[in-house]
Amino acid sequence: MSGLRASKSGLAREAQQKVDNSFDPEEAIKCLLWIREITGADIPLEQLDGNRHKVSDFFYKILKDGMLLCQLINCLVPDDMQINTKQATFKPSSNTAFENARERNRLEIFNQKCTEFGVAEALTFQTDSLFERTNLPQVVSAIRNLGIEVESRPSYTNSRMWPRKCESNRRTFTEEQMRAGESIINLQMGTNKFATQAGMNFGKKRMITKD
């Protein structure tokens, strides 16, 4: 579908080039490696030499139809959240328009399941980011955030690949401690100790001269 669109020009082209240049091939390969370990899919990563354009093309082509991403989410979520892959959305179609619509629908389902699993909606990606290849770095980030969410669950016992998720550290204070804090003047508030009006004047002094 993206091949039917006119190529970008001017400011739009410059903006797209900046997005494309921010694509991290190492992080993308790490995402594909994680997907391969989780799903057991045959992803020939050994053929990639780390070149940004080659990795970008491979990353886009293998994930664009949404099949592998939906397979990934089914390997991670509980049974009651499983995607029904027997529905028409997951059946190939000889009609190009139908096939494109189904591919987009599968990407939307993946993002929806990620959100239901606990990934913030702002950390997922828009369908066009992958389907139209407008923001592959955001797709990489979304897969990374899904991995972080998975590894933060207490039930996860396998080796870790992603950074640890930030955890809340709530503090509770007794009523006595809260009242004690009210009697302390914060240094940022300054002090009025020893304050006087000495040396203060306003305007020019009145000059009394003899004619």
Short mmCIF file of C-alpha atoms in Angstrom, two decimals:
data_model
loop_
_atom_site.label_atom_id
_atom_site.label_comp_id
_atom_site.label_asym_id
_atom_site.label_seq_id
_atom_site.Cartn_x
_atom_site.Cartn_y
_atom_site.Cartn_z
CA MET A 1 0.00 0.00 0.00
CA SER A 2 2.83 2.39 0.82
CA GLY A 3 4.20 1.84 -2.69
CA LEU A 4 1.10 3.53 -4.13
CA ARG A 5 1.78 6.77 -2.30
CA ALA A 6 3.73 9.61 -3.87
CA SER A 7 7.20 10.08 -2.48
CA LYS A 8 7.57 12.82 0.12
CA SER A 9 9.29 16.07 -0.70
CA GLY A 10 10.36 19.27 1.00
CA LEU A 11 9.96 19.49 4.76
CA ALA A 12 8.03 16.21 4.89
CA ARG A 13 10.94 14.42 3.27
CA GLU A 14 13.45 15.98 5.67
CA ALA A 15 11.30 15.00 8.66
CA GLN A 16 10.99 11.43 7.38
CA GLN A 17 14.76 11.20 6.86
CA LYS A 18 15.34 12.26 10.46
CA VAL A 19 12.98 9.52 11.65
CA ASP A 20 14.66 6.93 9.43
CA ASN A 21 18.13 7.96 10.62
CA SER A 22 17.07 7.44 14.24
CA PHE A 23 16.43 3.75 13.53
CA ASP A 24 18.78 1.69 15.73
CA PRO A 25 19.73 -1.55 13.91
CA GLU A 26 21.16 -3.15 17.06
CA GLU A 27 17.97 -2.54 19.02
CA ALA A 28 15.87 -3.83 16.11
CA ILE A 29 17.92 -7.04 15.89
CA LYS A 30 17.53 -7.43 19.65
CA CYS A 31 13.75 -7.19 19.25
CA LEU A 32 13.75 -9.80 16.50
CA LEU A 33 16.00 -12.07 18.56
CA TRP A 34 13.57 -11.81 21.47
CA ILE A 35 10.61 -12.56 19.18
CA ARG A 36 12.42 -15.60 17.81
CA GLU A 37 13.14 -16.93 21.31
CA ILE A 38 9.54 -16.43 22.45
CA THR A 39 7.74 -17.72 19.36
CA GLY A 40 10.27 -20.18 17.96
CA ALA A 41 9.79 -18.61 14.53
CA ASP A 42 12.46 -19.09 11.88
CA ILE A 43 14.00 -15.61 11.66
CA PRO A 44 17.38 -15.72 9.85
CA LEU A 45 19.12 -12.96 11.77
CA GLU A 46 22.57 -14.33 10.98
CA GLN A 47 22.35 -12.93 7.45
CA LEU A 48 22.16 -9.35 8.75
CA ASP A 49 25.46 -7.48 8.97
CA GLY A 50 24.20 -4.56 11.06
CA ASN A 51 23.71 -2.21 8.12
CA ARG A 52 20.91 0.22 9.01
CA HIS A 53 19.14 -0.03 5.64
CA LYS A 54 19.34 -3.82 5.42
CA VAL A 55 18.11 -4.28 8.99
CA SER A 56 15.35 -1.72 8.45
CA ASP A 57 14.13 -3.49 5.29
CA PHE A 58 14.22 -6.90 6.95
CA PHE A 59 12.50 -5.62 10.12
CA TYR A 60 9.73 -4.04 8.06
CA LYS A 61 9.12 -6.99 5.74
CA ILE A 62 8.96 -9.64 8.46
CA LEU A 63 6.62 -7.70 10.77
CA LYS A 64 4.51 -5.67 8.33
CA ASP A 65 1.68 -8.20 7.90
CA GLY A 66 1.14 -8.47 11.68
CA MET A 67 1.16 -12.28 11.73
CA LEU A 68 4.37 -12.65 13.72
CA LEU A 69 3.41 -9.90 16.16
CA CYS A 70 0.06 -11.56 16.89
CA GLN A 71 1.85 -14.89 17.34
CA LEU A 72 4.17 -13.15 19.81
CA ILE A 73 1.36 -11.68 21.89
CA ASN A 74 -0.41 -15.05 22.03
CA CYS A 75 2.73 -16.56 23.55
CA LEU A 76 2.73 -13.93 26.31
CA VAL A 77 -0.83 -13.18 27.40
CA PRO A 78 -3.08 -15.43 29.52
CA ASP A 79 -5.55 -17.79 27.86
CA ASP A 80 -8.48 -15.44 28.35
CA MET A 81 -6.66 -12.76 26.34
CA GLN A 82 -5.60 -14.98 23.44
CA ILE A 83 -6.24 -13.77 19.89
CA ASN A 84 -8.56 -15.98 17.88
CA THR A 85 -6.40 -16.68 14.83
CA LYS A 86 -9.21 -18.65 13.15
CA GLN A 87 -11.15 -15.52 12.29
CA ALA A 88 -11.16 -14.14 8.75
CA THR A 89 -8.60 -11.48 9.66
CA PHE A 90 -5.89 -14.15 9.79
CA LYS A 91 -6.79 -15.85 6.52
CA PRO A 92 -4.83 -14.82 3.39
CA SER A 93 -6.79 -13.17 0.61
CA SER A 94 -6.06 -12.96 -3.10
CA ASN A 95 -7.73 -9.56 -3.16
CA THR A 96 -5.06 -6.92 -2.55
CA ALA A 97 -7.48 -4.48 -0.92
CA PHE A 98 -8.80 -7.16 1.46
CA GLU A 99 -5.30 -8.36 2.29
CA ASN A 100 -4.10 -4.83 3.10
CA ALA A 101 -7.13 -4.26 5.32
CA ARG A 102 -6.48 -7.53 7.16
CA GLU A 103 -2.83 -6.72 7.69
CA ARG A 104 -3.74 -3.35 9.19
CA ASN A 105 -6.36 -5.00 11.36
CA ARG A 106 -3.82 -7.48 12.72
CA LEU A 107 -1.50 -4.62 13.69
CA GLU A 108 -4.39 -2.89 15.46
CA ILE A 109 -5.20 -6.10 17.34
CA PHE A 110 -1.58 -6.43 18.44
CA ASN A 111 -1.54 -2.88 19.84
CA GLN A 112 -4.88 -3.44 21.56
CA LYS A 113 -3.62 -6.61 23.26
CA CYS A 114 -0.43 -4.84 24.32
CA THR A 115 -2.54 -2.16 25.99
CA GLU A 116 -4.73 -4.77 27.70
CA PHE A 117 -1.60 -6.54 28.91
CA GLY A 118 -0.36 -3.40 30.65
CA VAL A 119 1.70 -1.44 28.12
CA ALA A 120 0.69 2.22 28.13
CA GLU A 121 -1.11 3.25 24.96
CA ALA A 122 1.43 6.05 24.43
CA LEU A 123 4.19 3.42 24.30
CA THR A 124 2.60 1.45 21.45
CA PHE A 125 2.72 2.50 17.79
CA GLN A 126 0.23 3.73 15.24
CA THR A 127 -0.71 1.28 12.50
CA ASP A 128 0.83 3.44 9.78
CA SER A 129 4.13 3.56 11.67
CA LEU A 130 4.71 -0.02 10.54
CA PHE A 131 2.29 -0.62 7.69
CA GLU A 132 3.24 2.57 5.85
CA ARG A 133 6.79 2.48 7.27
CA THR A 134 6.56 6.01 8.62
CA ASN A 135 8.10 5.41 12.06
CA LEU A 136 9.94 2.10 12.51
CA PRO A 137 11.87 3.41 15.56
CA GLN A 138 8.52 3.69 17.37
CA VAL A 139 7.73 0.08 16.47
CA VAL A 140 11.08 -1.00 17.93
CA SER A 141 10.31 0.99 21.07
CA ALA A 142 6.85 -0.62 21.38
CA ILE A 143 8.28 -4.15 21.19
CA ARG A 144 10.91 -3.16 23.73
CA ASN A 145 8.25 -1.82 26.12
CA LEU A 146 6.27 -5.02 25.72
CA GLY A 147 9.37 -6.99 26.70
CA ILE A 148 9.90 -4.78 29.76
CA GLU A 149 6.28 -5.31 30.80
CA VAL A 150 6.60 -9.09 30.38
CA GLU A 151 9.79 -9.30 32.43
CA SER A 152 8.29 -7.17 35.23
CA ARG A 153 5.68 -9.83 36.01
CA PRO A 154 6.40 -11.97 39.12
CA SER A 155 5.65 -15.10 37.10
CA TYR A 156 8.54 -14.40 34.71
CA THR A 157 11.55 -16.58 35.56
CA ASN A 158 13.55 -16.70 32.32
CA SER A 159 16.69 -14.72 31.55
CA ARG A 160 16.21 -10.96 31.24
CA MET A 161 16.90 -9.08 28.04
CA TRP A 162 15.35 -5.70 28.77
CA PRO A 163 15.89 -3.01 31.45
CA ARG A 164 13.90 -3.34 34.65
CA LYS A 165 10.63 -1.48 34.85
CA CYS A 166 10.49 1.43 37.28
CA GLU A 167 8.70 0.44 40.47
CA SER A 168 6.84 2.73 42.84
CA ASN A 169 8.30 3.33 46.28
CA ARG A 170 5.47 4.75 48.38
CA ARG A 171 6.31 6.26 51.74
CA THR A 172 3.91 6.62 54.63
CA PHE A 173 4.25 9.04 57.54
CA THR A 174 2.52 9.04 60.90
CA GLU A 175 0.37 11.96 62.00
CA GLU A 176 3.08 12.91 64.51
CA GLN A 177 5.72 13.06 61.78
CA MET A 178 3.48 15.19 59.59
CA ARG A 179 2.88 17.69 62.38
CA ALA A 180 6.58 17.83 63.22
CA GLY A 181 7.30 18.92 59.68
CA GLU A 182 4.96 21.88 59.98
CA SER A 183 7.19 23.52 62.62
CA ILE A 184 10.27 23.48 60.41
CA ILE A 185 10.96 26.42 58.13
CA ASN A 186 12.40 25.25 54.88
CA LEU A 187 15.67 27.00 53.99
CA GLN A 188 14.30 27.65 50.52
CA MET A 189 11.68 29.84 52.13
CA GLY A 190 14.40 32.15 53.48
CA THR A 191 14.26 33.76 56.90
CA ASN A 192 13.16 37.07 58.35
CA LYS A 193 15.48 36.79 61.35
CA PHE A 194 17.40 40.00 62.05
CA ALA A 195 15.39 41.74 59.32
CA THR A 196 15.28 45.55 59.66
CA GLN A 197 14.67 48.52 57.45
CA ALA A 198 18.15 49.85 57.99
CA GLY A 199 19.77 51.17 54.84
CA MET A 200 16.54 51.20 52.90
CA ASN A 201 15.64 54.34 50.98
CA PHE A 202 13.37 55.19 48.12
CA GLY A 203 14.04 57.72 45.41
CA LYS A 204 16.52 60.51 45.45
CA LYS A 205 17.36 62.26 48.70
CA ARG A 206 15.89 65.71 49.20
CA MET A 207 18.57 68.26 48.56
CA ILE A 208 18.41 71.45 50.66
CA THR A 209 20.67 74.15 49.36
CA LYS A 210 21.08 77.86 50.05
CA ASP A 211 20.35 80.27 47.27
#
